[in-house]
Amino acid sequence: MNSNHSSHFKIIAIAALFVFVGIFPAQQAHALANGTLWGWGMNYFGNLGLGWADYGYDPVLGYSRDYVLSPTQVGTDTHWASISAGNYFVMGIKTDGTLWGWGNNYSGNLGLGDTVNRWSPTQVGTDTHWASVSAEDSSVMAVKTDGTLWAWGYNANGQLGLGDTINRSLPTQVGTDTNWSAGTGKISGGYANSAAIKTDGTLWVWGSDIFGETGQGSTNGAISLYYPTQVGRERNWDKVSTMGQFTVLATKTNGTLWAWGDNSYGQLGLGYADYSGNGQHSVPAQVGTETNWSSIGQGDTYSMALKTNGTMWVWGRISPSIATSCGSWICYGVTVSPTQIGTATDWRSLGVYPYPQSLTAIKTNGTLWDWGDNSYGNLGLGDTIARNSPTQVGTGTNWGSVTVGIWGTMATTALLACTATTISNCSLPTTASGSSVGGSCSSGYSGSCNYLCTNGVWSQNLNSCTHSACTATTISNCSLPATASGSSAGSCSSGYSGSCNYLCTGGIWSQSSNSCALSPTATLFAFPTTIDRGYSSVLTWNSANTTSCTPSGGFSTGGATSGSASTGILTSTQNYQVLCTGPGGSINSNTATITVLMPNVSLSATPTRVLSGTNAQITWNASQVESCIVLGPGLSSVSLSGSRSVPITSQSTFTVICQTNSLPITKSVTVNVPTTFGEF
């Protein structure tokens, strides 16, 4: 590993008023309503954006000047919309759509066309259409408002998706697609891999495939995939993280959690670990059965996540630098399945970096809490003393999101505004803290409502909205329209099959019938797809939301919902499918075709009638065979193809015999010699 490209942890979280939230190396960063930017911890490369970088000991201060022990504001700008940090550098987007970078620029990762470090935020080009950015190690991925995907920086593993391993110092478009999603957690750069989700819900991964982290069902050793490659066929991916070294985590829109890649330390959370180096999982595997995962993140050998109920979870191999044991704040050792950290249920977002390990998290009341390694004041507590349990940073209650990296933190702080929402059937607009605003009763309700916004939290002032009908909603995966009392209607939500029907009584839905279940999905692929006659190939199938799979085309699944099987010896081109069945119905996979190349042997003589003492041209050609021998008067050759001029004195027969991996193939041709001139 290049010493300038350290490993990392990145968390992708849901937080109001923010375009992107992430955990990154080199510092922490927070983006709040008023968009001011703050930093603390190490400032080795000017990565805190404070206009200076220093490496020396200050005898007056009593510590190196590159330590910033408490939150310090970066400039006076109040327009920061999102931020993302990499290896001692930060990228940020302002509300006007401009892109900015500062800190370490070793690999051209600031996108400024050079490799010169910057100590203050510096604008990248003049474009005003940047929507989201993800920086990690020394690589950057970003999406514009037109849905195009861009990349720059370090590219040794092909993680920029540009078809090569050449570093870039300017933003370079990845392909020509215009449907890349710019939402929270939709793009993720990584040390060895990158990933992104499109607006159609498909997931794409590229870069290293050492441990099967591209999710293609096989490992390619040291080979990388240099272009975005789709993972499976599902269209319900929600968030993705490639921050783990050779591992990938992702969530789907149904709240399920999936993982694949290296599992040497149980960091996939699948209930086991393989220390032999062969513990990889090359296709997405579901982690448990829960459907309430909201945030995901990874370190080198461990993973962390939040659930929608505000609990915090961890699994994999953890250093003791930030905790004592399982049941306190983090598990020390190896935990192969998600294990809850503490008992708190009010965590809103979190940030972790693997080495030196430290944690930071925000609670639902807007307070910020740090613990773990504090060698460079990166906990923001005014000293360099480590903490092994959460300690509040200051007294502020207006932190919005958090990222943490190598010995440093960045943040923006301001009073939180209240975002648009619907409370008790009262629809409210986005408004600033301290405002009292009138809302409007939701469709199907009548009356009046008014709410007060206090530091990002709505409190009720007046609400007399009462229902007159049932409003559109989704219950148990059954999508219901707004309808009057007494009516009944429903259809299974996208991705579900079956039927449902609900009755509206006094503005309240009551169930009549509901058999909606997740629609099954199935994929099948062959490797290799082209073989010689007499050889075999391997078929691999994967499915989701199924209980059994039945093959067609002459191979066996044993009813398993995923697996691999040999085709056996093939003598002709074959097509294969699997039919997979689950609670939501049945589905046929795509057709996998294995093309069998047939042996081809030809032998000719020109001409086929000659006068005695003249020559004939004997020509032969063979393909998809192992060897050939050509025999005849005046001719003997061991080659797959050739042409010889042979003297003919009497009727002569020439024969080619080609050996295949089954039966030999024989072809003959005869050159005739007329006995009289009239016969010629």
XYZ file of C-alpha atoms in Angstrom:
680
model
C 0.000 0.000 0.000
C 1.303 3.485 -0.871
C 2.154 5.326 2.353
C 0.291 8.339 0.995
C -2.926 6.379 0.659
C -3.955 5.273 4.124
C -6.991 3.138 4.822
C -10.143 4.634 6.169
C -13.653 4.506 7.607
C -16.652 6.191 6.107
C -20.220 6.350 7.439
C -23.177 7.324 5.302
C -26.074 8.656 7.359
C -29.468 10.274 6.978
C -29.578 13.809 8.437
C -31.991 16.676 7.829
C -30.863 19.628 5.713
C -27.769 17.921 4.328
C -26.894 16.757 0.870
C -24.183 14.316 1.956
C -22.891 12.927 5.243
C -19.705 10.835 5.536
C -16.758 9.540 7.593
C -13.384 10.296 6.095
C -9.667 10.298 6.876
C -7.744 13.311 8.157
C -10.487 15.308 9.847
C -14.164 15.432 10.769
C -16.783 17.557 9.079
C -20.364 18.632 9.824
C -22.846 20.501 7.624
C -25.691 22.380 9.316
C -28.405 24.816 8.365
C -26.424 28.055 8.234
C -23.445 26.444 6.522
C -20.548 27.727 8.667
C -17.498 25.470 8.706
C -15.382 24.460 11.740
C -12.275 22.329 12.272
C -10.102 20.871 15.014
C -7.371 18.243 15.495
C -4.291 17.766 13.307
C -3.600 20.325 10.554
C -0.521 18.629 9.094
C -1.265 19.506 5.441
C -3.524 22.503 6.005
C -6.429 20.070 5.812
C -8.487 22.040 8.367
C -8.645 24.906 5.855
C -7.450 27.500 8.395
C -4.910 29.111 6.046
C -1.789 27.516 7.535
C -0.013 24.180 7.979
C 2.691 23.541 10.569
C 4.766 20.563 11.672
C 6.755 21.959 14.580
C 6.658 22.249 18.394
C 5.627 25.649 19.797
C 7.416 26.214 23.173
C 4.987 29.010 24.104
C 1.876 26.949 23.488
C 3.532 23.812 24.835
C 2.472 21.676 21.881
C 2.857 21.501 18.110
C 1.018 24.306 16.388
C -0.584 21.871 13.961
C -2.831 20.683 16.815
C -6.147 22.538 17.080
C -7.643 21.334 20.358
C -11.095 22.941 20.122
C -13.536 23.732 17.276
C -12.221 26.692 15.242
C -14.225 28.394 12.486
C -12.940 28.168 8.913
C -13.428 31.576 7.327
C -16.774 33.363 7.579
C -18.726 31.736 4.744
C -22.252 30.596 5.600
C -22.987 28.721 2.373
C -21.463 25.262 2.838
C -23.968 22.620 1.676
C -21.943 19.370 1.880
C -18.403 18.264 2.725
C -16.347 15.115 2.284
C -12.779 14.417 3.416
C -10.087 12.066 2.172
C -6.475 11.428 3.145
C -5.582 14.785 4.764
C -7.776 16.738 2.317
C -11.379 17.933 2.114
C -13.818 18.571 -0.740
C -16.879 20.755 -0.219
C -19.889 21.997 -2.187
C -21.546 25.352 -1.511
C -25.226 26.170 -1.920
C -24.446 27.909 -5.241
C -23.266 24.564 -6.687
C -19.561 25.428 -6.718
C -16.948 22.823 -5.692
C -14.001 23.550 -3.361
C -10.949 21.624 -2.130
C -8.087 22.074 0.354
C -5.310 20.129 2.126
C -3.072 17.357 0.777
C -2.922 17.179 -3.044
C -0.329 14.407 -3.538
C -2.287 12.621 -6.297
C -4.028 15.625 -7.835
C -7.025 14.752 -5.668
C -8.088 18.386 -5.181
C -9.006 18.503 -8.886
C -7.056 21.718 -9.477
C -4.861 20.460 -12.309
C -1.695 20.133 -10.196
C -0.292 18.378 -7.093
C 0.267 21.471 -4.925
C -1.234 21.440 -1.418
C -3.762 24.158 -0.501
C -4.219 25.512 3.042
C -7.543 27.272 2.435
C -10.682 26.306 0.452
C -9.889 26.741 -3.254
C -12.558 26.598 -5.986
C -12.369 23.739 -8.512
C -13.005 25.252 -11.925
C -16.031 27.528 -12.467
C -18.863 24.997 -12.714
C -21.956 25.739 -10.582
C -23.747 22.412 -11.062
C -22.089 20.119 -8.507
C -24.668 18.140 -6.496
C -22.716 15.693 -4.290
C -19.123 14.593 -3.654
C -17.399 11.605 -2.035
C -13.693 11.772 -1.182
C -11.713 8.831 0.232
C -8.017 8.050 0.542
C -6.717 10.153 -2.401
C -9.605 9.622 -4.829
C -12.772 11.652 -5.414
C -16.149 10.828 -7.009
C -18.811 13.485 -7.659
C -22.181 13.868 -9.356
C -23.518 16.968 -11.110
C -27.130 18.106 -11.203
C -27.426 16.735 -14.760
C -26.823 13.191 -13.432
C -23.296 12.826 -14.846
C -20.571 11.113 -12.784
C -17.029 12.553 -12.440
C -13.784 11.261 -10.895
C -10.215 12.378 -10.204
C -7.167 11.682 -8.005
C -5.467 8.364 -7.219
C -6.296 5.494 -9.614
C -3.907 2.565 -9.020
C -6.784 0.065 -8.763
C -8.946 1.539 -11.516
C -11.232 3.003 -8.817
C -11.937 6.100 -10.934
C -13.808 3.943 -13.478
C -12.065 5.553 -16.442
C -10.752 2.364 -18.076
C -7.149 2.645 -16.872
C -4.931 3.142 -13.792
C -3.735 6.671 -14.560
C -4.152 9.373 -11.888
C -6.192 12.460 -12.831
C -5.716 15.985 -11.457
C -8.870 17.419 -13.043
C -12.491 16.202 -12.846
C -12.995 13.640 -15.628
C -16.415 12.311 -16.683
C -17.050 8.587 -16.107
C -18.799 7.266 -19.211
C -21.736 9.162 -20.719
C -24.684 8.111 -18.514
C -26.855 10.900 -17.084
C -28.817 8.951 -14.472
C -26.389 8.724 -11.552
C -28.075 9.537 -8.258
C -26.810 12.425 -6.128
C -28.639 11.573 -2.903
C -27.169 10.721 0.492
C -25.019 7.581 0.292
C -25.580 7.119 -3.451
C -21.868 7.399 -4.382
C -18.864 6.047 -2.503
C -15.184 6.323 -3.338
C -12.781 3.845 -1.762
C -9.126 2.868 -1.376
C -9.534 -0.017 -3.813
C -13.111 0.283 -5.097
C -15.803 2.793 -5.903
C -19.554 2.330 -6.185
C -22.613 4.317 -7.198
C -26.373 3.885 -7.435
C -28.365 5.088 -10.424
C -31.769 6.751 -10.279
C -33.333 3.457 -11.395
C -32.090 1.789 -8.178
C -29.373 -0.314 -9.855
C -25.983 -0.672 -8.124
C -22.632 -0.400 -9.939
C -19.144 -1.218 -8.581
C -15.645 -0.993 -10.078
C -11.982 -1.238 -9.072
C -10.200 -4.105 -7.307
C -11.755 -7.597 -7.316
C -9.202 -9.380 -5.122
C -11.844 -10.677 -2.689
C -14.904 -10.591 -4.939
C -15.765 -7.067 -3.799
C -17.232 -6.176 -7.213
C -20.073 -8.607 -6.427
C -19.805 -10.466 -9.731
C -19.866 -13.994 -8.258
C -16.173 -14.755 -8.657
C -12.797 -13.313 -7.680
C -10.309 -12.082 -10.253
C -7.231 -12.112 -8.032
C -5.193 -8.981 -8.668
C -7.366 -8.033 -11.667
C -9.449 -4.840 -11.476
C -12.655 -3.867 -13.241
C -11.853 -0.520 -14.796
C -15.416 0.469 -15.732
C -18.674 0.609 -13.697
C -20.120 -2.934 -13.593
C -23.671 -3.711 -12.442
C -24.146 -5.862 -9.323
C -26.977 -8.309 -9.957
C -30.252 -7.117 -11.482
C -32.048 -5.622 -8.474
C -33.480 -2.110 -8.702
C -34.027 -1.360 -5.017
C -30.568 -0.387 -3.747
C -30.595 2.620 -1.416
C -27.094 3.320 0.000
C -23.609 1.883 -0.576
C -20.199 2.085 1.122
C -16.855 0.889 -0.274
C -14.833 2.337 2.607
C -13.822 -1.059 4.007
C -10.599 -2.434 2.583
C -11.829 -4.948 -0.029
C -15.374 -5.099 1.413
C -18.672 -3.480 0.408
C -21.798 -2.731 2.468
C -25.143 -1.656 1.034
C -28.741 -1.201 2.101
C -31.899 -1.621 0.079
C -35.016 0.528 0.127
C -36.719 -2.112 2.283
C -34.213 -1.450 5.108
C -32.270 -4.707 4.669
C -28.459 -4.782 4.960
C -26.138 -6.595 2.513
C -22.377 -7.240 2.468
C -19.737 -8.888 0.267
C -15.967 -9.066 -0.254
C -13.290 -9.941 2.328
C -14.561 -11.555 5.550
C -11.268 -12.475 7.228
C -12.353 -10.842 10.494
C -16.126 -11.236 10.316
C -16.505 -7.685 9.007
C -19.361 -8.788 6.720
C -21.487 -9.642 9.773
C -22.534 -13.033 8.387
C -21.904 -14.968 11.608
C -18.464 -16.337 10.767
C -14.893 -15.249 10.004
C -12.202 -16.929 7.916
C -8.657 -15.982 8.924
C -7.066 -18.046 6.141
C -7.458 -15.251 3.619
C -10.111 -17.271 1.782
C -13.075 -15.816 3.648
C -14.376 -13.741 0.773
C -18.018 -13.634 -0.329
C -18.245 -12.689 -3.996
C -21.981 -11.919 -4.229
C -24.203 -9.759 -1.975
C -25.275 -11.657 1.157
C -27.984 -10.410 3.508
C -26.856 -9.540 7.045
C -29.494 -10.939 9.372
C -33.190 -10.390 8.682
C -33.764 -6.892 10.077
C -35.476 -4.289 7.903
C -34.640 -1.121 9.845
C -31.018 -0.290 8.964
C -30.567 3.431 8.272
C -26.801 4.156 8.138
C -23.748 2.083 7.169
C -20.003 2.504 7.578
C -16.748 0.555 7.504
C -13.223 0.446 8.881
C -10.372 -1.706 7.628
C -11.557 -4.798 9.512
C -14.887 -3.820 11.018
C -18.258 -2.289 10.204
C -20.712 -0.078 12.072
C -24.307 0.974 11.478
C -27.335 2.721 12.939
C -30.906 1.501 12.901
C -34.013 3.628 12.544
C -34.721 3.098 16.266
C -31.582 5.115 17.172
C -29.448 2.137 18.273
C -25.764 1.718 17.290
C -24.208 -1.587 16.129
C -20.721 -2.944 15.356
C -19.092 -6.139 14.029
C -15.671 -7.347 12.826
C -12.249 -6.869 14.482
C -11.981 -3.824 16.757
C -8.942 -2.169 18.398
C -9.056 -1.639 22.194
C -8.129 2.031 21.838
C -11.716 3.240 22.065
C -13.430 0.826 24.417
C -13.220 -1.870 27.042
C -15.629 -4.654 26.135
C -18.875 -5.580 24.423
C -21.848 -4.060 26.159
C -20.171 -0.725 26.851
C -19.512 1.372 23.760
C -17.786 -0.935 21.326
C -16.642 -4.555 21.173
C -12.945 -5.370 21.603
C -11.811 -8.406 19.633
C -13.757 -10.137 16.867
C -17.537 -9.989 16.655
C -18.882 -11.831 13.609
C -22.492 -10.615 13.831
C -23.950 -7.132 14.490
C -23.667 -6.397 18.242
C -25.376 -3.438 19.877
C -23.195 -0.723 21.408
C -24.661 0.305 24.737
C -28.406 0.751 25.199
C -28.984 4.304 23.952
C -31.784 4.795 21.429
C -31.201 8.440 20.550
C -28.205 8.276 18.197
C -28.780 10.221 14.999
C -25.455 9.956 13.142
C -21.945 8.710 13.839
C -18.386 8.745 12.549
C -15.430 6.396 13.010
C -11.882 6.052 11.671
C -9.971 2.763 12.061
C -6.483 3.973 13.030
C -6.014 5.629 15.319
C -9.520 4.656 16.326
C -11.850 7.317 17.618
C -15.584 7.722 17.487
C -17.882 10.695 17.246
C -21.663 10.697 17.232
C -24.600 13.096 17.332
C -27.728 12.514 19.335
C -31.225 13.473 18.315
C -31.039 16.484 20.634
C -28.205 17.932 18.497
C -25.389 17.360 21.021
C -22.001 16.045 19.820
C -20.144 13.234 21.613
C -16.549 12.021 21.031
C -14.449 9.191 22.471
C -11.399 7.055 21.683
C -7.873 8.062 20.630
C -7.123 11.763 21.178
C -3.420 11.983 20.340
C -3.778 15.236 18.399
C -6.771 16.859 20.067
C -9.057 15.316 17.479
C -11.857 14.845 20.028
C -12.218 18.632 20.316
C -12.177 18.507 24.128
C -9.339 20.994 24.669
C -6.679 18.386 25.480
C -4.977 15.227 24.139
C -6.337 12.776 26.723
C -8.082 9.692 25.335
C -11.658 8.885 26.429
C -13.133 5.369 26.551
C -16.761 6.488 26.764
C -18.745 9.212 24.976
C -17.892 12.715 26.201
C -19.886 15.751 25.096
C -18.026 18.318 22.983
C -18.909 21.707 24.419
C -22.514 22.512 25.265
C -23.927 23.095 21.797
C -27.195 21.482 20.795
C -27.092 22.414 17.142
C -24.743 19.902 15.476
C -26.180 18.407 12.330
C -23.878 15.688 10.943
C -20.362 14.346 11.535
C -17.358 12.786 9.795
C -14.067 11.744 11.447
C -10.620 10.826 10.133
C -6.929 10.688 10.991
C -6.526 12.763 14.175
C -8.824 15.541 13.033
C -12.352 16.931 12.847
C -14.274 19.445 10.757
C -17.816 20.690 11.302
C -20.361 23.332 10.485
C -22.577 24.660 13.219
C -25.729 26.753 13.356
C -29.214 26.747 14.761
C -31.144 24.018 12.995
C -34.062 24.948 10.808
C -37.130 22.714 10.688
C -37.508 20.820 7.442
C -40.740 20.340 5.553
C -42.753 17.481 7.018
C -46.249 16.334 7.919
C -47.223 16.007 11.585
C -50.628 14.711 12.666
C -52.012 15.357 9.172
C -50.703 18.954 9.154
C -48.326 19.705 6.247
C -45.570 22.170 7.237
C -42.988 24.071 5.138
C -39.252 24.428 5.791
C -38.636 27.332 8.159
C -35.941 28.876 10.365
C -35.564 28.179 14.071
C -37.783 30.358 16.250
C -40.484 30.779 13.631
C -44.153 30.050 14.146
C -45.729 28.963 10.867
C -49.168 28.025 9.699
C -49.518 24.654 8.079
C -52.252 23.189 5.937
C -54.343 20.113 6.670
C -53.336 17.154 4.520
C -55.506 15.864 1.680
C -58.648 14.282 3.098
C -58.516 16.404 6.290
C -60.100 19.700 7.207
C -59.487 22.314 9.922
C -56.399 24.429 10.703
C -52.904 23.922 12.166
C -49.938 25.971 13.357
C -46.533 24.784 14.673
C -43.484 26.429 16.260
C -39.904 25.607 15.124
C -37.435 25.522 18.049
C -33.831 24.571 17.214
C -34.845 22.155 14.474
C -37.739 20.581 16.382
C -41.408 21.224 15.642
C -43.668 21.825 18.662
C -47.429 22.035 18.336
C -49.251 25.321 18.776
C -52.617 24.551 17.173
C -53.931 21.550 15.246
C -57.588 20.879 14.555
C -57.080 18.793 11.381
C -59.613 15.956 11.299
C -60.067 13.309 8.652
C -62.948 13.131 6.265
C -61.540 10.291 4.195
C -58.594 7.907 4.144
C -55.415 9.438 2.701
C -53.022 7.703 0.353
C -50.562 5.564 2.254
C -48.690 2.279 2.259
C -49.535 -0.427 4.807
C -47.625 -3.711 4.962
C -46.342 -3.168 1.405
C -49.858 -2.483 0.101
C -50.136 0.912 -1.630
C -53.503 2.553 -1.016
C -54.987 5.617 -2.726
C -56.834 8.470 -1.055
C -60.430 7.372 -0.920
C -63.720 8.156 0.756
C -65.061 6.260 3.735
C -66.476 2.872 2.827
C -64.364 2.354 -0.275
C -61.722 -0.346 -0.553
C -58.758 -0.600 -2.904
C -55.067 -1.463 -2.972
C -52.145 -2.772 -4.985
C -48.883 -4.366 -3.910
C -46.002 -1.895 -3.771
C -43.231 -1.919 -6.337
C -41.077 -4.989 -5.806
C -43.921 -6.991 -4.220
C -46.386 -9.483 -5.691
C -49.807 -10.705 -4.598
C -53.013 -8.815 -3.843
C -54.351 -6.565 -1.107
C -57.554 -4.828 -0.174
C -58.305 -2.408 2.680
C -61.495 -0.826 3.898
C -61.752 2.884 4.764
C -63.950 3.432 7.830
C -64.213 6.912 9.317
C -60.907 7.964 7.799
C -59.071 4.901 9.148
C -57.831 2.008 7.015
C -58.709 -1.486 8.245
C -57.344 -4.628 6.619
C -59.557 -6.795 4.468
C -56.943 -8.987 2.761
C -53.212 -8.730 2.112
C -50.946 -11.324 0.518
C -48.245 -8.909 -0.700
C -44.788 -10.489 -0.545
C -41.414 -9.501 -1.955
C -41.172 -10.331 -5.645
C -38.538 -12.976 -6.345
C -35.454 -12.198 -8.414
C -33.134 -14.665 -10.098
C -29.924 -14.416 -12.124
C -27.878 -17.062 -13.905
C -24.498 -16.771 -15.563
C -22.011 -19.191 -17.102
C -18.222 -19.217 -17.094
C -16.782 -19.774 -19.546
C -19.493 -18.990 -22.109
C -17.574 -20.438 -25.076
C -15.953 -23.895 -25.016
C -14.674 -26.561 -27.399
C -16.794 -29.638 -28.027
C -16.280 -32.276 -25.337
C -15.593 -29.813 -22.523
C -17.811 -28.460 -19.708
C -18.670 -25.068 -18.176
C -19.901 -23.892 -14.752
C -23.318 -22.317 -14.140
C -23.829 -20.013 -11.140
C -27.258 -18.847 -10.017
C -28.357 -16.326 -7.387
C -31.832 -15.408 -6.221
C -33.571 -13.290 -3.628
C -36.933 -13.657 -1.885
C -37.136 -17.308 -2.952
C -37.428 -20.710 -1.301
C -36.351 -22.978 -4.178
C -34.958 -22.887 -7.701
C -35.566 -25.453 -10.470
C -33.218 -25.665 -13.493
C -33.890 -26.196 -17.181
C -31.353 -27.189 -19.798
C -29.797 -30.250 -18.185
C -28.056 -29.323 -14.931
C -29.002 -29.716 -11.269
C -29.658 -27.104 -8.563
C -30.852 -29.526 -5.899
C -33.544 -26.950 -5.188
C -30.987 -24.505 -3.710
C -31.707 -20.786 -4.089
C -28.095 -20.034 -5.026
C -25.029 -22.035 -5.967
C -22.870 -23.341 -8.775
C -23.015 -26.549 -10.849
C -21.185 -28.119 -13.790
C -22.932 -28.552 -17.127
C -21.165 -31.865 -17.767
C -19.552 -32.640 -21.109
C -21.175 -30.636 -23.944
C -21.260 -31.562 -27.610
C -23.475 -28.712 -28.838
C -24.511 -25.183 -27.882
C -26.927 -25.169 -24.912
C -29.285 -22.668 -23.252
C -30.011 -22.733 -19.510
C -32.459 -21.079 -17.088
C -33.567 -21.407 -13.482
C -37.150 -20.990 -12.285
C -37.137 -19.658 -8.709
C -40.189 -19.635 -6.458
C -40.919 -17.723 -3.260
C -43.788 -16.242 -1.256
C -44.153 -13.500 -3.874
C -44.478 -15.891 -6.837
C -42.133 -17.394 -9.390
C -39.656 -15.912 -11.843
C -37.451 -17.244 -14.612
C -33.856 -16.076 -14.617
C -32.147 -14.705 -17.659
C -31.019 -17.273 -20.218
C -27.371 -18.316 -20.009
C -26.024 -19.596 -23.322
C -22.897 -21.739 -23.611
C -21.573 -21.790 -27.160
C -19.814 -25.039 -28.164
C -17.239 -24.576 -30.921
C -17.448 -27.559 -33.309
C -14.391 -29.100 -35.035
C -14.007 -28.090 -38.676
C -11.791 -30.010 -41.127
C -11.443 -29.436 -44.893
C -9.288 -31.137 -47.580
C -9.192 -30.301 -51.307
C -7.204 -31.054 -54.457
C -6.785 -28.644 -57.379
C -7.348 -29.944 -59.939
C -8.854 -33.361 -59.220
C -7.910 -34.735 -62.695
C -4.361 -34.336 -64.038
C -2.115 -35.896 -66.681
C 0.450 -38.292 -65.391
C 3.643 -36.496 -64.442
C 1.947 -33.195 -63.639
C 1.190 -31.700 -60.219
C -1.952 -31.231 -58.106
C -2.261 -28.698 -55.240
C -3.342 -30.457 -52.018
C -4.780 -28.005 -49.419
C -6.063 -28.753 -45.897
C -7.296 -26.650 -42.966
C -8.587 -27.586 -39.473
C -9.862 -25.719 -36.406
C -11.083 -26.708 -32.917
C -9.004 -29.931 -33.109
C -5.942 -31.073 -31.187
C -3.710 -32.313 -34.070
C -3.797 -33.428 -37.711
C -1.733 -35.721 -40.008
C -1.963 -35.600 -43.809
C -0.952 -38.671 -45.807
C -0.822 -39.576 -49.501
C 1.572 -40.426 -52.316
C 4.424 -37.990 -52.084
C 2.867 -36.140 -49.093
C 3.229 -36.527 -45.331
C 2.635 -33.621 -42.941
C 1.739 -33.106 -39.276
C 0.076 -29.677 -39.133
C -3.390 -28.125 -38.739
C -3.239 -26.379 -42.113
C -1.114 -26.277 -45.217
C -0.903 -26.530 -48.974
C 1.495 -28.679 -51.053
C 2.101 -29.144 -54.787
C 2.393 -32.927 -55.289
C 3.499 -34.745 -58.520
C 0.868 -37.241 -59.712
C 1.755 -40.336 -61.807
C -1.362 -42.411 -61.140
C -4.687 -42.169 -59.327
C -3.815 -40.927 -55.827
C -5.861 -40.597 -52.650
C -4.912 -38.119 -49.921
C -6.266 -38.344 -46.374
C -6.265 -35.956 -43.388
C -6.897 -37.435 -39.914
C -7.543 -34.895 -37.119
C -7.686 -35.835 -33.456
C -10.295 -34.176 -31.181
C -10.930 -34.742 -27.477
C -13.470 -37.388 -28.506
C -13.554 -39.202 -31.884
C -11.085 -38.503 -34.712
C -12.266 -36.794 -37.923
C -11.117 -38.168 -41.307
C -11.429 -36.492 -44.735
C -10.138 -37.844 -48.101
C -9.785 -36.537 -51.628
C -8.736 -38.420 -54.806
C -6.803 -37.089 -57.819
C -7.574 -39.113 -60.961
C -5.180 -39.711 -63.909
C -6.939 -40.570 -67.208
C -5.507 -43.531 -69.117
C -6.248 -41.937 -72.501
C -6.274 -38.374 -73.627
C -9.940 -38.657 -74.430
C -10.763 -39.424 -70.803
C -9.184 -36.152 -69.765
